[in-house]
JSON list of C-alpha atoms in Angstrom, two decimals:
[
{"chain": "A", "resi": 267, "resn": "MET", "atom": "CA", "xyz": [8.72, 21.53, 26.58]},
{"chain": "A", "resi": 268, "resn": "LYS", "atom": "CA", "xyz": [11.72, 23.36, 25.13]},
{"chain": "A", "resi": 269, "resn": "ARG", "atom": "CA", "xyz": [11.73, 23.48, 21.33]},
{"chain": "A", "resi": 270, "resn": "LEU", "atom": "CA", "xyz": [15.00, 22.38, 19.75]},
{"chain": "A", "resi": 271, "resn": "ASN", "atom": "CA", "xyz": [16.57, 24.61, 17.12]},
{"chain": "A", "resi": 272, "resn": "VAL", "atom": "CA", "xyz": [17.25, 21.96, 14.49]},
{"chain": "A", "resi": 273, "resn": "VAL", "atom": "CA", "xyz": [19.61, 22.82, 11.64]},
{"chain": "A", "resi": 274, "resn": "HIS", "atom": "CA", "xyz": [18.40, 21.06, 8.50]},
{"chain": "A", "resi": 275, "resn": "GLU", "atom": "CA", "xyz": [21.06, 19.30, 6.44]},
{"chain": "A", "resi": 276, "resn": "ARG", "atom": "CA", "xyz": [20.40, 21.70, 3.58]},
{"chain": "A", "resi": 277, "resn": "GLN", "atom": "CA", "xyz": [21.69, 24.51, 5.83]},
{"chain": "A", "resi": 278, "resn": "THR", "atom": "CA", "xyz": [25.14, 22.95, 6.26]},
{"chain": "A", "resi": 279, "resn": "PRO", "atom": "CA", "xyz": [28.28, 23.48, 4.15]},
{"chain": "A", "resi": 280, "resn": "GLU", "atom": "CA", "xyz": [28.82, 19.70, 4.02]},
{"chain": "A", "resi": 281, "resn": "TYR", "atom": "CA", "xyz": [25.50, 19.18, 2.27]},
{"chain": "A", "resi": 282, "resn": "TRP", "atom": "CA", "xyz": [26.35, 21.68, -0.48]},
{"chain": "A", "resi": 283, "resn": "ASN", "atom": "CA", "xyz": [29.96, 20.56, -0.79]},
{"chain": "A", "resi": 284, "resn": "ARG", "atom": "CA", "xyz": [28.70, 17.06, -1.58]},
{"chain": "A", "resi": 285, "resn": "LEU", "atom": "CA", "xyz": [26.25, 18.41, -4.15]},
{"chain": "A", "resi": 286, "resn": "TYR", "atom": "CA", "xyz": [28.82, 20.56, -5.91]},
{"chain": "A", "resi": 287, "resn": "LYS", "atom": "CA", "xyz": [31.38, 17.75, -5.94]},
{"chain": "A", "resi": 288, "resn": "ALA", "atom": "CA", "xyz": [28.73, 15.56, -7.56]},
{"chain": "A", "resi": 289, "resn": "GLY", "atom": "CA", "xyz": [28.26, 18.13, -10.33]},
{"chain": "A", "resi": 290, "resn": "TYR", "atom": "CA", "xyz": [25.32, 20.14, -8.98]},
{"chain": "A", "resi": 291, "resn": "ARG", "atom": "CA", "xyz": [24.67, 23.31, -10.94]},
{"chain": "A", "resi": 292, "resn": "VAL", "atom": "CA", "xyz": [22.11, 26.08, -10.61]},
{"chain": "A", "resi": 293, "resn": "LYS", "atom": "CA", "xyz": [20.81, 27.10, -14.02]},
{"chain": "A", "resi": 294, "resn": "GLU", "atom": "CA", "xyz": [22.56, 30.23, -15.24]},
{"chain": "A", "resi": 295, "resn": "PRO", "atom": "CA", "xyz": [20.39, 33.37, -15.38]},
{"chain": "A", "resi": 296, "resn": "GLU", "atom": "CA", "xyz": [18.87, 33.78, -18.82]},
{"chain": "A", "resi": 297, "resn": "ALA", "atom": "CA", "xyz": [18.52, 37.11, -20.64]},
{"chain": "A", "resi": 298, "resn": "PHE", "atom": "CA", "xyz": [14.97, 37.77, -19.41]},
{"chain": "A", "resi": 299, "resn": "GLU", "atom": "CA", "xyz": [15.90, 37.14, -15.78]},
{"chain": "A", "resi": 300, "resn": "ARG", "atom": "CA", "xyz": [18.97, 39.35, -16.08]},
{"chain": "A", "resi": 301, "resn": "GLN", "atom": "CA", "xyz": [16.97, 42.18, -17.63]},
{"chain": "A", "resi": 302, "resn": "MET", "atom": "CA", "xyz": [14.19, 42.01, -15.05]},
{"chain": "A", "resi": 303, "resn": "PHE", "atom": "CA", "xyz": [16.77, 42.08, -12.25]},
{"chain": "A", "resi": 304, "resn": "ARG", "atom": "CA", "xyz": [18.52, 45.06, -13.83]},
{"chain": "A", "resi": 305, "resn": "ASN", "atom": "CA", "xyz": [15.28, 46.99, -14.31]},
{"chain": "A", "resi": 306, "resn": "TYR", "atom": "CA", "xyz": [13.69, 46.37, -10.91]},
{"chain": "A", "resi": 307, "resn": "ALA", "atom": "CA", "xyz": [16.91, 46.81, -8.92]},
{"chain": "A", "resi": 308, "resn": "MET", "atom": "CA", "xyz": [17.63, 50.01, -10.89]},
{"chain": "A", "resi": 309, "resn": "VAL", "atom": "CA", "xyz": [21.22, 48.93, -11.44]},
{"chain": "A", "resi": 310, "resn": "LYS", "atom": "CA", "xyz": [23.81, 51.67, -12.03]},
{"chain": "A", "resi": 311, "resn": "SER", "atom": "CA", "xyz": [27.52, 51.27, -12.68]},
{"chain": "A", "resi": 312, "resn": "GLY", "atom": "CA", "xyz": [29.60, 51.80, -9.55]},
{"chain": "A", "resi": 313, "resn": "MET", "atom": "CA", "xyz": [27.03, 50.40, -7.12]},
{"chain": "A", "resi": 314, "resn": "LEU", "atom": "CA", "xyz": [28.13, 47.98, -4.40]},
{"chain": "A", "resi": 315, "resn": "ALA", "atom": "CA", "xyz": [26.41, 44.59, -4.63]},
{"chain": "A", "resi": 316, "resn": "VAL", "atom": "CA", "xyz": [26.52, 41.58, -2.32]},
{"chain": "A", "resi": 317, "resn": "ASP", "atom": "CA", "xyz": [25.72, 38.14, -3.75]},
{"chain": "A", "resi": 318, "resn": "VAL", "atom": "CA", "xyz": [24.62, 35.81, -0.95]},
{"chain": "A", "resi": 319, "resn": "GLY", "atom": "CA", "xyz": [24.83, 32.09, -1.77]},
{"chain": "A", "resi": 320, "resn": "CYS", "atom": "CA", "xyz": [26.66, 32.86, -5.01]},
{"chain": "A", "resi": 321, "resn": "GLY", "atom": "CA", "xyz": [27.35, 29.22, -5.88]},
{"chain": "A", "resi": 322, "resn": "ARG", "atom": "CA", "xyz": [29.62, 29.03, -8.91]},
{"chain": "A", "resi": 323, "resn": "GLY", "atom": "CA", "xyz": [29.34, 32.79, -9.38]},
{"chain": "A", "resi": 324, "resn": "HIS", "atom": "CA", "xyz": [27.25, 33.18, -12.53]},
{"chain": "A", "resi": 325, "resn": "MET", "atom": "CA", "xyz": [25.05, 36.03, -11.23]},
{"chain": "A", "resi": 326, "resn": "SER", "atom": "CA", "xyz": [28.03, 37.60, -9.47]},
{"chain": "A", "resi": 327, "resn": "ALA", "atom": "CA", "xyz": [29.86, 37.80, -12.81]},
{"chain": "A", "resi": 328, "resn": "VAL", "atom": "CA", "xyz": [26.79, 39.27, -14.52]},
{"chain": "A", "resi": 329, "resn": "MET", "atom": "CA", "xyz": [26.65, 42.08, -11.95]},
{"chain": "A", "resi": 330, "resn": "ALA", "atom": "CA", "xyz": [30.38, 42.73, -12.31]},
{"chain": "A", "resi": 331, "resn": "LYS", "atom": "CA", "xyz": [29.91, 42.93, -16.08]},
{"chain": "A", "resi": 332, "resn": "TRP", "atom": "CA", "xyz": [27.28, 45.62, -15.48]},
{"chain": "A", "resi": 333, "resn": "GLY", "atom": "CA", "xyz": [29.94, 47.69, -13.70]},
{"chain": "A", "resi": 334, "resn": "LEU", "atom": "CA", "xyz": [29.03, 46.88, -10.10]},
{"chain": "A", "resi": 335, "resn": "MET", "atom": "CA", "xyz": [31.56, 46.18, -7.35]},
{"chain": "A", "resi": 336, "resn": "VAL", "atom": "CA", "xyz": [30.55, 42.70, -6.18]},
{"chain": "A", "resi": 337, "resn": "LEU", "atom": "CA", "xyz": [31.24, 40.88, -2.93]},
{"chain": "A", "resi": 338, "resn": "ALA", "atom": "CA", "xyz": [30.15, 37.27, -3.45]},
{"chain": "A", "resi": 339, "resn": "TYR", "atom": "CA", "xyz": [29.76, 34.73, -0.65]},
{"chain": "A", "resi": 340, "resn": "ASP", "atom": "CA", "xyz": [28.92, 31.05, -0.36]},
{"chain": "A", "resi": 341, "resn": "PHE", "atom": "CA", "xyz": [29.45, 28.59, 2.46]},
{"chain": "A", "resi": 342, "resn": "SER", "atom": "CA", "xyz": [30.51, 25.81, 0.13]},
{"chain": "A", "resi": 343, "resn": "ILE", "atom": "CA", "xyz": [34.26, 25.94, -0.38]},
{"chain": "A", "resi": 344, "resn": "VAL", "atom": "CA", "xyz": [33.81, 23.74, -3.46]},
{"chain": "A", "resi": 345, "resn": "ALA", "atom": "CA", "xyz": [31.54, 26.35, -5.09]},
{"chain": "A", "resi": 346, "resn": "ILE", "atom": "CA", "xyz": [33.86, 29.21, -4.13]},
{"chain": "A", "resi": 347, "resn": "GLU", "atom": "CA", "xyz": [36.92, 27.49, -5.57]},
{"chain": "A", "resi": 348, "resn": "ASP", "atom": "CA", "xyz": [35.07, 26.86, -8.82]},
{"chain": "A", "resi": 349, "resn": "ALA", "atom": "CA", "xyz": [33.84, 30.48, -8.93]},
{"chain": "A", "resi": 350, "resn": "LEU", "atom": "CA", "xyz": [37.37, 31.78, -8.39]},
{"chain": "A", "resi": 351, "resn": "ALA", "atom": "CA", "xyz": [38.67, 29.64, -11.22]},
{"chain": "A", "resi": 352, "resn": "SER", "atom": "CA", "xyz": [35.85, 30.55, -13.60]},
{"chain": "A", "resi": 353, "resn": "HIS", "atom": "CA", "xyz": [35.66, 34.32, -13.07]},
{"chain": "A", "resi": 354, "resn": "ALA", "atom": "CA", "xyz": [39.22, 35.44, -12.40]},
{"chain": "A", "resi": 355, "resn": "ASP", "atom": "CA", "xyz": [39.19, 38.10, -15.13]},
{"chain": "A", "resi": 356, "resn": "TYR", "atom": "CA", "xyz": [37.28, 40.75, -13.14]},
{"chain": "A", "resi": 357, "resn": "GLY", "atom": "CA", "xyz": [40.12, 41.51, -10.75]},
{"chain": "A", "resi": 358, "resn": "ASP", "atom": "CA", "xyz": [39.26, 43.55, -7.66]},
{"chain": "A", "resi": 359, "resn": "GLN", "atom": "CA", "xyz": [35.79, 44.31, -9.03]},
{"chain": "A", "resi": 360, "resn": "LEU", "atom": "CA", "xyz": [34.58, 40.83, -8.06]},
{"chain": "A", "resi": 361, "resn": "SER", "atom": "CA", "xyz": [35.63, 38.90, -4.96]},
{"chain": "A", "resi": 362, "resn": "PHE", "atom": "CA", "xyz": [34.58, 35.43, -3.81]},
{"chain": "A", "resi": 363, "resn": "VAL", "atom": "CA", "xyz": [34.69, 34.49, -0.13]},
{"chain": "A", "resi": 364, "resn": "ARG", "atom": "CA", "xyz": [33.62, 31.36, 1.76]},
{"chain": "A", "resi": 365, "resn": "HIS", "atom": "CA", "xyz": [31.22, 32.49, 4.45]},
{"chain": "A", "resi": 366, "resn": "ASP", "atom": "CA", "xyz": [28.32, 31.08, 6.49]},
{"chain": "A", "resi": 367, "resn": "PHE", "atom": "CA", "xyz": [25.75, 33.82, 7.08]},
{"chain": "A", "resi": 368, "resn": "ASP", "atom": "CA", "xyz": [23.99, 31.67, 9.67]},
{"chain": "A", "resi": 369, "resn": "GLY", "atom": "CA", "xyz": [27.01, 30.68, 11.75]},
{"chain": "A", "resi": 370, "resn": "ASP", "atom": "CA", "xyz": [29.88, 33.11, 11.14]},
{"chain": "A", "resi": 371, "resn": "ALA", "atom": "CA", "xyz": [30.43, 36.65, 12.37]},
{"chain": "A", "resi": 372, "resn": "ILE", "atom": "CA", "xyz": [29.45, 39.41, 9.94]},
{"chain": "A", "resi": 373, "resn": "PRO", "atom": "CA", "xyz": [32.26, 40.07, 7.43]},
{"chain": "A", "resi": 374, "resn": "PRO", "atom": "CA", "xyz": [33.99, 43.36, 8.30]},
{"chain": "A", "resi": 375, "resn": "GLU", "atom": "CA", "xyz": [33.58, 44.66, 4.74]},
{"chain": "A", "resi": 376, "resn": "LEU", "atom": "CA", "xyz": [29.78, 44.68, 5.14]},
{"chain": "A", "resi": 377, "resn": "VAL", "atom": "CA", "xyz": [29.58, 48.13, 6.69]},
{"chain": "A", "resi": 378, "resn": "PRO", "atom": "CA", "xyz": [26.09, 49.35, 7.71]},
{"chain": "A", "resi": 379, "resn": "GLY", "atom": "CA", "xyz": [24.48, 51.70, 5.21]},
{"chain": "A", "resi": 380, "resn": "THR", "atom": "CA", "xyz": [26.93, 51.07, 2.35]},
{"chain": "A", "resi": 381, "resn": "VAL", "atom": "CA", "xyz": [25.43, 48.31, 0.20]},
{"chain": "A", "resi": 382, "resn": "ASP", "atom": "CA", "xyz": [23.18, 49.18, -2.77]},
{"chain": "A", "resi": 383, "resn": "ILE", "atom": "CA", "xyz": [22.00, 45.71, -3.81]},
{"chain": "A", "resi": 384, "resn": "ILE", "atom": "CA", "xyz": [21.88, 42.34, -2.06]},
{"chain": "A", "resi": 385, "resn": "SER", "atom": "CA", "xyz": [21.14, 39.37, -4.31]},
{"chain": "A", "resi": 386, "resn": "CYS", "atom": "CA", "xyz": [19.85, 36.01, -3.05]},
{"chain": "A", "resi": 387, "resn": "ARG", "atom": "CA", "xyz": [19.42, 33.81, -6.12]},
{"chain": "A", "resi": 388, "resn": "HIS", "atom": "CA", "xyz": [18.06, 30.43, -5.01]},
{"chain": "A", "resi": 389, "resn": "SER", "atom": "CA", "xyz": [19.67, 30.89, -1.60]},
{"chain": "A", "resi": 390, "resn": "PHE", "atom": "CA", "xyz": [17.30, 32.85, 0.64]},
{"chain": "A", "resi": 391, "resn": "GLU", "atom": "CA", "xyz": [15.17, 29.83, 1.57]},
{"chain": "A", "resi": 392, "resn": "PHE", "atom": "CA", "xyz": [18.20, 28.15, 3.17]},
{"chain": "A", "resi": 393, "resn": "LEU", "atom": "CA", "xyz": [19.16, 31.07, 5.45]},
{"chain": "A", "resi": 394, "resn": "ASP", "atom": "CA", "xyz": [18.20, 31.90, 9.01]},
{"chain": "A", "resi": 395, "resn": "ARG", "atom": "CA", "xyz": [15.71, 34.41, 7.68]},
{"chain": "A", "resi": 396, "resn": "ALA", "atom": "CA", "xyz": [15.11, 36.49, 10.81]},
{"chain": "A", "resi": 397, "resn": "ARG", "atom": "CA", "xyz": [18.82, 37.04, 11.36]},
{"chain": "A", "resi": 398, "resn": "PHE", "atom": "CA", "xyz": [19.62, 37.62, 7.72]},
{"chain": "A", "resi": 399, "resn": "LEU", "atom": "CA", "xyz": [16.80, 40.10, 7.07]},
{"chain": "A", "resi": 400, "resn": "GLY", "atom": "CA", "xyz": [17.81, 42.13, 10.11]},
{"chain": "A", "resi": 401, "resn": "ASP", "atom": "CA", "xyz": [21.43, 42.19, 8.94]},
{"chain": "A", "resi": 402, "resn": "ALA", "atom": "CA", "xyz": [20.46, 43.00, 5.34]},
{"chain": "A", "resi": 403, "resn": "ARG", "atom": "CA", "xyz": [18.42, 46.02, 6.38]},
{"chain": "A", "resi": 404, "resn": "ARG", "atom": "CA", "xyz": [21.43, 47.37, 8.30]},
{"chain": "A", "resi": 405, "resn": "TRP", "atom": "CA", "xyz": [23.88, 46.84, 5.42]},
{"chain": "A", "resi": 406, "resn": "LEU", "atom": "CA", "xyz": [21.73, 48.51, 2.77]},
{"chain": "A", "resi": 407, "resn": "THR", "atom": "CA", "xyz": [21.56, 52.20, 1.98]},
{"chain": "A", "resi": 408, "resn": "SER", "atom": "CA", "xyz": [18.26, 53.98, 2.64]},
{"chain": "A", "resi": 409, "resn": "SER", "atom": "CA", "xyz": [17.13, 53.21, -0.93]},
{"chain": "A", "resi": 410, "resn": "GLY", "atom": "CA", "xyz": [18.92, 49.85, -1.17]},
{"chain": "A", "resi": 411, "resn": "VAL", "atom": "CA", "xyz": [17.41, 46.69, -2.64]},
{"chain": "A", "resi": 412, "resn": "LEU", "atom": "CA", "xyz": [17.24, 43.08, -1.50]},
{"chain": "A", "resi": 413, "resn": "GLN", "atom": "CA", "xyz": [16.53, 40.99, -4.59]},
{"chain": "A", "resi": 414, "resn": "ILE", "atom": "CA", "xyz": [15.42, 37.38, -4.09]},
{"chain": "A", "resi": 415, "resn": "THR", "atom": "CA", "xyz": [14.98, 34.82, -6.86]},
{"chain": "A", "resi": 416, "resn": "THR", "atom": "CA", "xyz": [13.17, 31.70, -5.76]},
{"chain": "A", "resi": 417, "resn": "HIS", "atom": "CA", "xyz": [10.40, 29.24, -6.60]},
{"chain": "A", "resi": 418, "resn": "ARG", "atom": "CA", "xyz": [6.82, 29.40, -5.37]},
{"chain": "A", "resi": 419, "resn": "ALA", "atom": "CA", "xyz": [6.35, 26.21, -3.39]},
{"chain": "A", "resi": 420, "resn": "LYS", "atom": "CA", "xyz": [2.75, 25.66, -4.50]},
{"chain": "A", "resi": 421, "resn": "ARG", "atom": "CA", "xyz": [3.89, 25.53, -8.14]},
{"chain": "A", "resi": 422, "resn": "MET", "atom": "CA", "xyz": [6.59, 22.96, -7.46]},
{"chain": "A", "resi": 423, "resn": "PRO", "atom": "CA", "xyz": [6.11, 19.17, -7.53]},
{"chain": "A", "resi": 424, "resn": "PRO", "atom": "CA", "xyz": [5.69, 17.55, -4.09]},
{"chain": "A", "resi": 425, "resn": "THR", "atom": "CA", "xyz": [8.95, 15.65, -4.58]},
{"chain": "A", "resi": 426, "resn": "ALA", "atom": "CA", "xyz": [11.03, 18.79, -5.23]},
{"chain": "A", "resi": 427, "resn": "GLU", "atom": "CA", "xyz": [14.13, 18.74, -3.03]},
{"chain": "A", "resi": 428, "resn": "HIS", "atom": "CA", "xyz": [14.38, 22.55, -2.92]},
{"chain": "A", "resi": 429, "resn": "PRO", "atom": "CA", "xyz": [10.75, 23.72, -3.23]},
{"chain": "A", "resi": 430, "resn": "GLY", "atom": "CA", "xyz": [11.21, 27.45, -2.60]},
{"chain": "A", "resi": 431, "resn": "LEU", "atom": "CA", "xyz": [8.88, 29.63, -0.51]},
{"chain": "A", "resi": 432, "resn": "ARG", "atom": "CA", "xyz": [5.22, 29.33, 0.39]},
{"chain": "A", "resi": 433, "resn": "ASP", "atom": "CA", "xyz": [2.92, 32.21, -0.60]},
{"chain": "A", "resi": 434, "resn": "GLU", "atom": "CA", "xyz": [2.44, 33.25, 3.02]},
{"chain": "A", "resi": 435, "resn": "GLU", "atom": "CA", "xyz": [6.22, 33.37, 3.49]},
{"chain": "A", "resi": 436, "resn": "ILE", "atom": "CA", "xyz": [6.55, 35.58, 0.41]},
{"chain": "A", "resi": 437, "resn": "GLU", "atom": "CA", "xyz": [3.82, 37.93, 1.64]},
{"chain": "A", "resi": 438, "resn": "GLU", "atom": "CA", "xyz": [5.51, 38.18, 5.05]},
{"chain": "A", "resi": 439, "resn": "LEU", "atom": "CA", "xyz": [8.71, 39.44, 3.44]},
{"chain": "A", "resi": 440, "resn": "GLY", "atom": "CA", "xyz": [7.20, 42.86, 2.77]},
{"chain": "A", "resi": 441, "resn": "LYS", "atom": "CA", "xyz": [7.22, 43.78, 6.44]},
{"chain": "A", "resi": 442, "resn": "GLY", "atom": "CA", "xyz": [10.08, 46.13, 7.31]},
{"chain": "A", "resi": 443, "resn": "TRP", "atom": "CA", "xyz": [10.46, 47.57, 3.77]},
{"chain": "A", "resi": 444, "resn": "ARG", "atom": "CA", "xyz": [8.98, 50.62, 2.08]},
{"chain": "A", "resi": 445, "resn": "HIS", "atom": "CA", "xyz": [8.27, 48.83, -1.20]},
{"chain": "A", "resi": 446, "resn": "MET", "atom": "CA", "xyz": [7.85, 45.21, -2.29]},
{"chain": "A", "resi": 447, "resn": "THR", "atom": "CA", "xyz": [7.50, 44.02, -5.89]},
{"chain": "A", "resi": 448, "resn": "THR", "atom": "CA", "xyz": [7.20, 40.50, -7.27]},
{"chain": "A", "resi": 449, "resn": "TYR", "atom": "CA", "xyz": [7.44, 39.41, -10.89]},
{"chain": "A", "resi": 450, "resn": "GLY", "atom": "CA", "xyz": [7.25, 36.12, -12.75]},
{"chain": "A", "resi": 451, "resn": "LEU", "atom": "CA", "xyz": [10.21, 34.58, -14.53]},
{"chain": "A", "resi": 452, "resn": "ASP", "atom": "CA", "xyz": [8.62, 31.59, -16.26]},
{"chain": "A", "resi": 453, "resn": "THR", "atom": "CA", "xyz": [5.37, 30.70, -17.95]},
{"chain": "A", "resi": 454, "resn": "GLY", "atom": "CA", "xyz": [4.19, 28.51, -15.09]},
{"chain": "A", "resi": 455, "resn": "ASP", "atom": "CA", "xyz": [4.59, 31.29, -12.51]},
{"chain": "A", "resi": 456, "resn": "SER", "atom": "CA", "xyz": [6.88, 29.01, -10.53]},
{"chain": "A", "resi": 457, "resn": "LEU", "atom": "CA", "xyz": [10.12, 31.00, -10.68]},
{"chain": "A", "resi": 458, "resn": "ILE", "atom": "CA", "xyz": [9.72, 34.52, -9.33]},
{"chain": "A", "resi": 459, "resn": "GLY", "atom": "CA", "xyz": [11.74, 37.59, -8.48]},
{"chain": "A", "resi": 460, "resn": "ILE", "atom": "CA", "xyz": [11.06, 39.51, -5.27]},
{"chain": "A", "resi": 461, "resn": "VAL", "atom": "CA", "xyz": [12.38, 43.05, -4.83]},
{"chain": "A", "resi": 462, "resn": "LEU", "atom": "CA", "xyz": [12.39, 44.62, -1.36]},
{"chain": "A", "resi": 463, "resn": "ARG", "atom": "CA", "xyz": [13.40, 48.29, -1.44]},
{"chain": "A", "resi": 464, "resn": "GLY", "atom": "CA", "xyz": [14.00, 50.82, 1.28]},
{"chain": "A", "resi": 465, "resn": "PRO", "atom": "CA", "xyz": [14.76, 49.12, 4.59]},
{"chain": "A", "resi": 466, "resn": "ARG", "atom": "CA", "xyz": [12.87, 50.46, 7.61]}
]
């Protein structure tokens, strides 16, 4: 029997457009999360960063404030329009583009071997992971970093709409990278950061 490739509603722009129109907001990164990201990603001014699933652009703006050149993408046009309105003061240093990493062709500005940091803050679990990880490894420099912020599913309530990643899924992420680091971002060890460095 042929297995159908079913696209879950959470992987469609329409789903997220409805959420954002209804007032959905991802919690802004707090000081501790920002500092851990900066330390583990070894952020330096002038780096090129890509923010995948940028939402309303809070983390994108943080990276631009650090002096990074930031290309920020989300497949919700509602989120992108809000991000553009909220973070217009960074000029060419920060750009927001509507893009579907699962369904659209790769943006021409994502040239292989040129990206220093890719950020997926509460977005990685909704991507076609096999495709995205392959693409991410090509875009990154030899010492580039893919930084994922997500929840550990086993620490989330059973009714959570967006439960994050299972432990076995997190462990599997290390394959294809020279280094993998994880760190906790809350007292309950639910919110975590995952740093994958050095694509192979």
